[in-house]
Amino acid sequence: MRKRVRNLGRLAAALGLVMSMTGMTAMAEGAPVIFIGEAAEKNSAEGPGENRPAEQAGQALPDLHLDLDVGKLSAAKETDQIVVVVGSGMDSPLVKTAYYRKNMDGSWQEVFCVSGYCGFNGMSTDKREGDRRTPVGEYGFVNNFGILPNPGSILPYKELDEYDFWVDDSSSPHYNQMVSTRQVNPDWNSAEALIKVAPSYNYALALDYNTAERIPGKGSAIFLHGIHPQKTWTEGCIAIPEERVKQLVQELKPEAKIVIMPELPSAEAE
């Protein structure tokens, strides 16, 4: 009888150990994900919440169609390559991103259209540093960069190393610039260690938002980059599937434009 009791006790202990290990695994899988972009240094614990996108990050997103007469955009007079980002309202992080290319006969072709994400708080016509919103408007691209080697970029491409940072400290003379600590002494309180933002920055295109005057507090580090497998929003950038980012890195010329809008123009939406 005593032997049977001892065996039952050992079985119960073994089951308790398995359940404990399972609980530890579940806790590890539920660990908070990292933030990227302007607010990375804040270590915010805020998650998507009930008002965040229903899609699961990391899942394959289907190809879509924007059905936009891109020839009516003012950018169509300046370039034959346009990336159009259309939101789901000013306060939503859900977007559709389409790449258009002008044909020899003057017509516009929608090369691809995919679902993606913008800022956690949606978009803004008055972008501010740390507001977690994506700036509305028409912009160009200043350069490309990535953790992975250059896939054949037409624009200047920087393969990242541990010395590369993008400064988001408004008080720094290097505000809203990519710098290498091999060339400059750090004079900032906040900057993004670009090579650590994986896999989002495997390939990325830097928009020319606030890169000329670099007005302090107006916002910084606005990129088009890959989707993070655990995130359904960004800190102000545009995120789309990595293979499409790579395609844009390979194809976009210096005169290419990106147009960001919270919704389709009313005539197009009808």
Short mmCIF file of C-alpha atoms in Angstrom, two decimals:
data_model
loop_
_atom_site.label_atom_id
_atom_site.label_comp_id
_atom_site.label_asym_id
_atom_site.label_seq_id
_atom_site.Cartn_x
_atom_site.Cartn_y
_atom_site.Cartn_z
CA MET A 1 0.00 0.00 0.00
CA ARG A 2 2.81 2.42 0.96
CA LYS A 3 4.57 1.62 -2.31
CA ARG A 4 1.42 2.46 -4.26
CA VAL A 5 1.10 5.79 -2.44
CA ARG A 6 4.74 6.61 -3.19
CA ASN A 7 4.20 5.84 -6.92
CA LEU A 8 1.10 8.06 -7.03
CA GLY A 9 3.07 10.84 -5.37
CA ARG A 10 5.83 10.55 -7.98
CA LEU A 11 3.25 10.67 -10.79
CA ALA A 12 1.62 13.76 -9.33
CA ALA A 13 5.00 15.47 -9.01
CA ALA A 14 5.85 14.63 -12.64
CA LEU A 15 2.52 16.00 -13.85
CA GLY A 16 3.08 19.15 -11.81
CA LEU A 17 6.51 19.64 -13.41
CA VAL A 18 5.06 19.26 -16.93
CA MET A 19 2.28 21.74 -16.18
CA SER A 20 4.79 24.19 -14.73
CA MET A 21 7.01 23.94 -17.80
CA THR A 22 4.00 24.40 -20.07
CA GLY A 23 3.01 27.50 -18.14
CA MET A 24 6.52 28.90 -18.46
CA THR A 25 6.46 28.31 -22.20
CA ALA A 26 3.12 30.07 -22.52
CA MET A 27 4.47 33.02 -20.56
CA ALA A 28 7.52 33.20 -22.84
CA GLU A 29 5.35 33.12 -25.93
CA GLY A 30 3.27 35.94 -24.51
CA ALA A 31 6.28 38.17 -23.88
CA PRO A 32 5.83 41.80 -25.03
CA VAL A 33 7.02 42.63 -28.55
CA ILE A 34 9.47 45.39 -29.30
CA PHE A 35 8.48 48.77 -30.64
CA ILE A 36 10.33 50.26 -33.57
CA GLY A 37 10.71 53.76 -34.95
CA GLU A 38 10.25 57.02 -33.06
CA ALA A 39 9.05 55.54 -29.76
CA ALA A 40 11.39 52.53 -29.54
CA GLU A 41 13.22 54.01 -26.59
CA LYS A 42 10.00 54.38 -24.56
CA ASN A 43 9.64 50.62 -24.03
CA SER A 44 5.87 51.06 -24.11
CA ALA A 45 3.88 48.08 -22.84
CA GLU A 46 0.80 49.15 -24.76
CA GLY A 47 -0.42 46.46 -27.13
CA PRO A 48 -2.80 46.46 -30.07
CA GLY A 49 -5.94 46.39 -27.89
CA GLU A 50 -9.49 45.74 -29.02
CA ASN A 51 -9.44 48.60 -31.52
CA ARG A 52 -6.39 47.30 -33.35
CA PRO A 53 -6.45 45.38 -36.66
CA ALA A 54 -8.10 41.96 -36.67
CA GLU A 55 -5.46 40.40 -38.92
CA GLN A 56 -2.71 38.36 -37.35
CA ALA A 57 0.71 39.85 -37.98
CA GLY A 58 3.07 37.62 -39.90
CA GLN A 59 0.38 35.89 -41.92
CA ALA A 60 0.52 36.12 -45.71
CA LEU A 61 -1.52 39.06 -46.95
CA PRO A 62 -3.47 38.63 -50.21
CA ASP A 63 -2.90 40.76 -53.29
CA LEU A 64 -5.55 43.44 -53.69
CA HIS A 65 -6.50 46.21 -56.11
CA LEU A 66 -6.78 49.90 -55.26
CA ASP A 67 -8.86 50.90 -58.31
CA LEU A 68 -7.44 54.41 -58.29
CA ASP A 69 -7.06 56.65 -61.34
CA VAL A 70 -3.47 57.44 -60.42
CA GLY A 71 -3.07 59.67 -63.48
CA LYS A 72 -5.17 62.29 -61.69
CA LEU A 73 -2.64 62.67 -58.89
CA SER A 74 -0.36 65.69 -59.08
CA ALA A 75 2.62 63.35 -58.64
CA ALA A 76 1.79 61.75 -62.00
CA LYS A 77 3.10 64.90 -63.72
CA GLU A 78 6.50 64.51 -62.09
CA THR A 79 7.33 60.80 -62.33
CA ASP A 80 6.47 57.48 -63.96
CA GLN A 81 6.63 55.55 -60.65
CA ILE A 82 4.21 56.20 -57.78
CA VAL A 83 3.62 54.31 -54.53
CA VAL A 84 0.15 55.08 -53.15
CA VAL A 85 -0.72 54.41 -49.51
CA VAL A 86 -4.43 54.59 -48.68
CA GLY A 87 -5.57 54.34 -45.07
CA SER A 88 -8.80 53.15 -43.51
CA GLY A 89 -9.55 56.52 -41.95
CA MET A 90 -7.34 59.05 -40.21
CA ASP A 91 -7.14 57.09 -36.94
CA SER A 92 -6.64 53.54 -38.25
CA PRO A 93 -3.31 51.70 -38.67
CA LEU A 94 -4.66 49.65 -41.60
CA VAL A 95 -3.55 50.62 -45.10
CA LYS A 96 -3.46 49.39 -48.66
CA THR A 97 -0.27 50.13 -50.56
CA ALA A 98 -0.11 50.04 -54.36
CA TYR A 99 2.81 50.49 -56.74
CA TYR A 100 2.02 52.09 -60.10
CA ARG A 101 4.26 52.29 -63.16
CA LYS A 102 3.66 54.38 -66.27
CA ASN A 103 3.69 52.48 -69.57
CA MET A 104 5.23 53.66 -72.83
CA ASP A 105 1.77 54.60 -74.15
CA GLY A 106 1.15 56.91 -71.19
CA SER A 107 -1.22 54.59 -69.33
CA TRP A 108 -0.65 53.59 -65.70
CA GLN A 109 -0.27 49.99 -64.57
CA GLU A 110 -0.93 48.80 -61.02
CA VAL A 111 2.06 46.51 -60.48
CA PHE A 112 0.89 45.29 -57.07
CA CYS A 113 -1.39 46.22 -54.20
CA VAL A 114 -1.04 44.74 -50.71
CA SER A 115 -2.40 45.24 -47.22
CA GLY A 116 -0.09 46.74 -44.63
CA TYR A 117 0.17 49.06 -41.66
CA CYS A 118 0.88 52.68 -40.79
CA GLY A 119 1.21 54.43 -37.42
CA PHE A 120 -0.34 53.02 -34.25
CA ASN A 121 -2.62 56.09 -34.07
CA GLY A 122 -3.20 56.30 -37.82
CA MET A 123 -2.19 59.30 -39.93
CA SER A 124 -1.76 63.05 -39.43
CA THR A 125 -1.68 66.24 -41.47
CA ASP A 126 0.37 67.82 -38.68
CA LYS A 127 2.98 65.23 -37.79
CA ARG A 128 4.78 65.57 -34.44
CA GLU A 129 7.69 63.64 -32.95
CA GLY A 130 6.43 60.68 -30.94
CA ASP A 131 2.75 60.99 -31.91
CA ARG A 132 2.84 57.48 -33.45
CA ARG A 133 1.17 58.75 -36.65
CA THR A 134 2.16 58.61 -40.32
CA PRO A 135 2.40 61.92 -42.18
CA VAL A 136 -0.15 62.53 -44.94
CA GLY A 137 1.15 64.00 -48.20
CA GLU A 138 3.37 63.50 -51.23
CA TYR A 139 7.03 62.67 -50.74
CA GLY A 140 10.10 61.36 -52.52
CA PHE A 141 12.74 58.89 -51.40
CA VAL A 142 16.20 59.95 -50.23
CA ASN A 143 17.98 56.61 -49.93
CA ASN A 144 17.57 52.90 -49.27
CA PHE A 145 19.17 50.80 -46.56
CA GLY A 146 18.94 47.36 -45.04
CA ILE A 147 20.29 44.70 -42.76
CA LEU A 148 20.61 42.46 -45.82
CA PRO A 149 23.04 43.13 -48.71
CA ASN A 150 22.10 45.47 -51.54
CA PRO A 151 19.67 43.57 -53.81
CA GLY A 152 20.34 45.89 -56.76
CA SER A 153 19.10 49.30 -55.62
CA ILE A 154 19.00 52.23 -58.04
CA LEU A 155 18.97 54.77 -55.21
CA PRO A 156 22.00 54.90 -52.89
CA TYR A 157 21.91 51.86 -50.58
CA LYS A 158 23.56 51.44 -47.19
CA GLU A 159 24.08 47.93 -45.84
CA LEU A 160 23.71 48.48 -42.11
CA ASP A 161 26.34 47.81 -39.48
CA GLU A 162 26.38 48.28 -35.70
CA TYR A 163 27.59 51.88 -36.06
CA ASP A 164 24.55 53.13 -38.01
CA PHE A 165 21.91 55.17 -36.18
CA TRP A 166 18.93 57.33 -37.15
CA VAL A 167 18.68 60.27 -34.75
CA ASP A 168 15.23 61.22 -33.42
CA ASP A 169 16.41 63.63 -30.71
CA SER A 170 15.05 67.05 -31.76
CA SER A 171 17.83 68.85 -29.87
CA SER A 172 20.61 67.14 -31.81
CA PRO A 173 22.26 68.80 -34.85
CA HIS A 174 21.93 65.35 -36.47
CA TYR A 175 18.14 65.22 -36.00
CA ASN A 176 16.38 63.09 -38.61
CA GLN A 177 19.58 61.87 -40.20
CA MET A 178 21.32 58.53 -40.58
CA VAL A 179 24.75 58.80 -39.00
CA SER A 180 27.64 56.48 -38.29
CA THR A 181 29.37 56.67 -34.94
CA ARG A 182 32.55 55.91 -36.84
CA GLN A 183 32.26 59.42 -38.31
CA VAL A 184 30.47 61.50 -35.66
CA ASN A 185 30.47 61.61 -31.89
CA PRO A 186 27.06 60.82 -30.38
CA ASP A 187 25.44 64.12 -29.32
CA TRP A 188 21.91 62.79 -28.89
CA ASN A 189 19.75 61.34 -26.16
CA SER A 190 17.67 59.23 -28.53
CA ALA A 191 18.50 57.41 -31.75
CA GLU A 192 17.55 54.17 -33.46
CA ALA A 193 20.17 51.45 -33.69
CA LEU A 194 19.04 50.46 -37.19
CA ILE A 195 20.67 47.05 -37.46
CA LYS A 196 18.75 45.86 -34.38
CA VAL A 197 15.33 46.43 -35.95
CA ALA A 198 15.04 42.99 -37.53
CA PRO A 199 13.41 41.80 -39.64
CA SER A 200 11.56 45.05 -40.38
CA TYR A 201 14.68 46.76 -41.67
CA ASN A 202 15.95 43.89 -43.78
CA TYR A 203 15.11 46.32 -46.59
CA ALA A 204 13.85 49.88 -46.15
CA LEU A 205 13.30 53.06 -48.13
CA ALA A 206 13.69 56.41 -46.36
CA LEU A 207 11.10 59.05 -47.28
CA ASP A 208 12.18 62.66 -47.68
CA TYR A 209 9.80 63.74 -44.93
CA ASN A 210 11.35 66.62 -42.95
CA THR A 211 14.79 65.82 -44.34
CA ALA A 212 15.52 69.21 -45.93
CA GLU A 213 14.79 71.73 -43.17
CA ARG A 214 14.73 69.05 -40.42
CA ILE A 215 12.40 71.11 -38.24
CA PRO A 216 12.80 69.99 -34.60
CA GLY A 217 9.77 68.13 -33.31
CA LYS A 218 8.19 67.78 -36.76
CA GLY A 219 8.87 64.03 -36.89
CA SER A 220 11.69 61.78 -38.04
CA ALA A 221 12.61 58.34 -39.34
CA ILE A 222 9.69 57.87 -41.72
CA PHE A 223 10.42 54.73 -43.74
CA LEU A 224 8.74 52.18 -45.98
CA HIS A 225 9.85 48.83 -44.58
CA GLY A 226 8.85 45.22 -44.03
CA ILE A 227 6.12 43.99 -41.70
CA HIS A 228 7.25 42.86 -38.26
CA PRO A 229 5.90 39.34 -37.57
CA GLN A 230 4.50 40.41 -34.18
CA LYS A 231 3.13 43.86 -34.99
CA THR A 232 0.03 45.21 -36.69
CA TRP A 233 1.12 48.85 -36.63
CA THR A 234 4.24 51.02 -36.83
CA GLU A 235 5.50 54.07 -34.98
CA GLY A 236 4.86 56.28 -38.04
CA CYS A 237 6.34 54.34 -40.96
CA ILE A 238 4.59 52.29 -43.64
CA ALA A 239 4.98 48.50 -43.36
CA ILE A 240 4.25 46.06 -46.19
CA PRO A 241 5.40 42.48 -46.97
CA GLU A 242 9.19 42.27 -47.25
CA GLU A 243 9.24 40.86 -50.77
CA ARG A 244 7.39 43.96 -52.00
CA VAL A 245 9.79 46.27 -50.18
CA LYS A 246 12.68 44.49 -51.87
CA GLN A 247 10.99 44.94 -55.26
CA LEU A 248 10.64 48.68 -54.66
CA VAL A 249 14.28 48.93 -53.58
CA GLN A 250 15.26 47.26 -56.84
CA GLU A 251 12.98 49.28 -59.13
CA LEU A 252 12.35 52.80 -57.83
CA LYS A 253 14.31 55.61 -59.48
CA PRO A 254 15.33 58.92 -57.85
CA GLU A 255 12.25 60.73 -59.19
CA ALA A 256 9.78 58.16 -57.78
CA LYS A 257 7.06 59.49 -55.45
CA ILE A 258 4.97 58.16 -52.59
CA VAL A 259 1.51 59.56 -51.87
CA ILE A 260 -0.04 58.92 -48.44
CA MET A 261 -3.75 59.58 -47.86
CA PRO A 262 -6.18 58.54 -45.11
CA GLU A 263 -8.79 57.34 -47.63
CA LEU A 264 -9.50 57.28 -51.34
CA PRO A 265 -10.73 60.55 -52.88
CA SER A 266 -14.54 60.64 -52.73
CA ALA A 267 -14.91 60.28 -56.50
CA GLU A 268 -12.74 57.16 -56.44
CA ALA A 269 -14.48 55.64 -53.43
CA GLU A 270 -17.97 55.75 -54.98
#
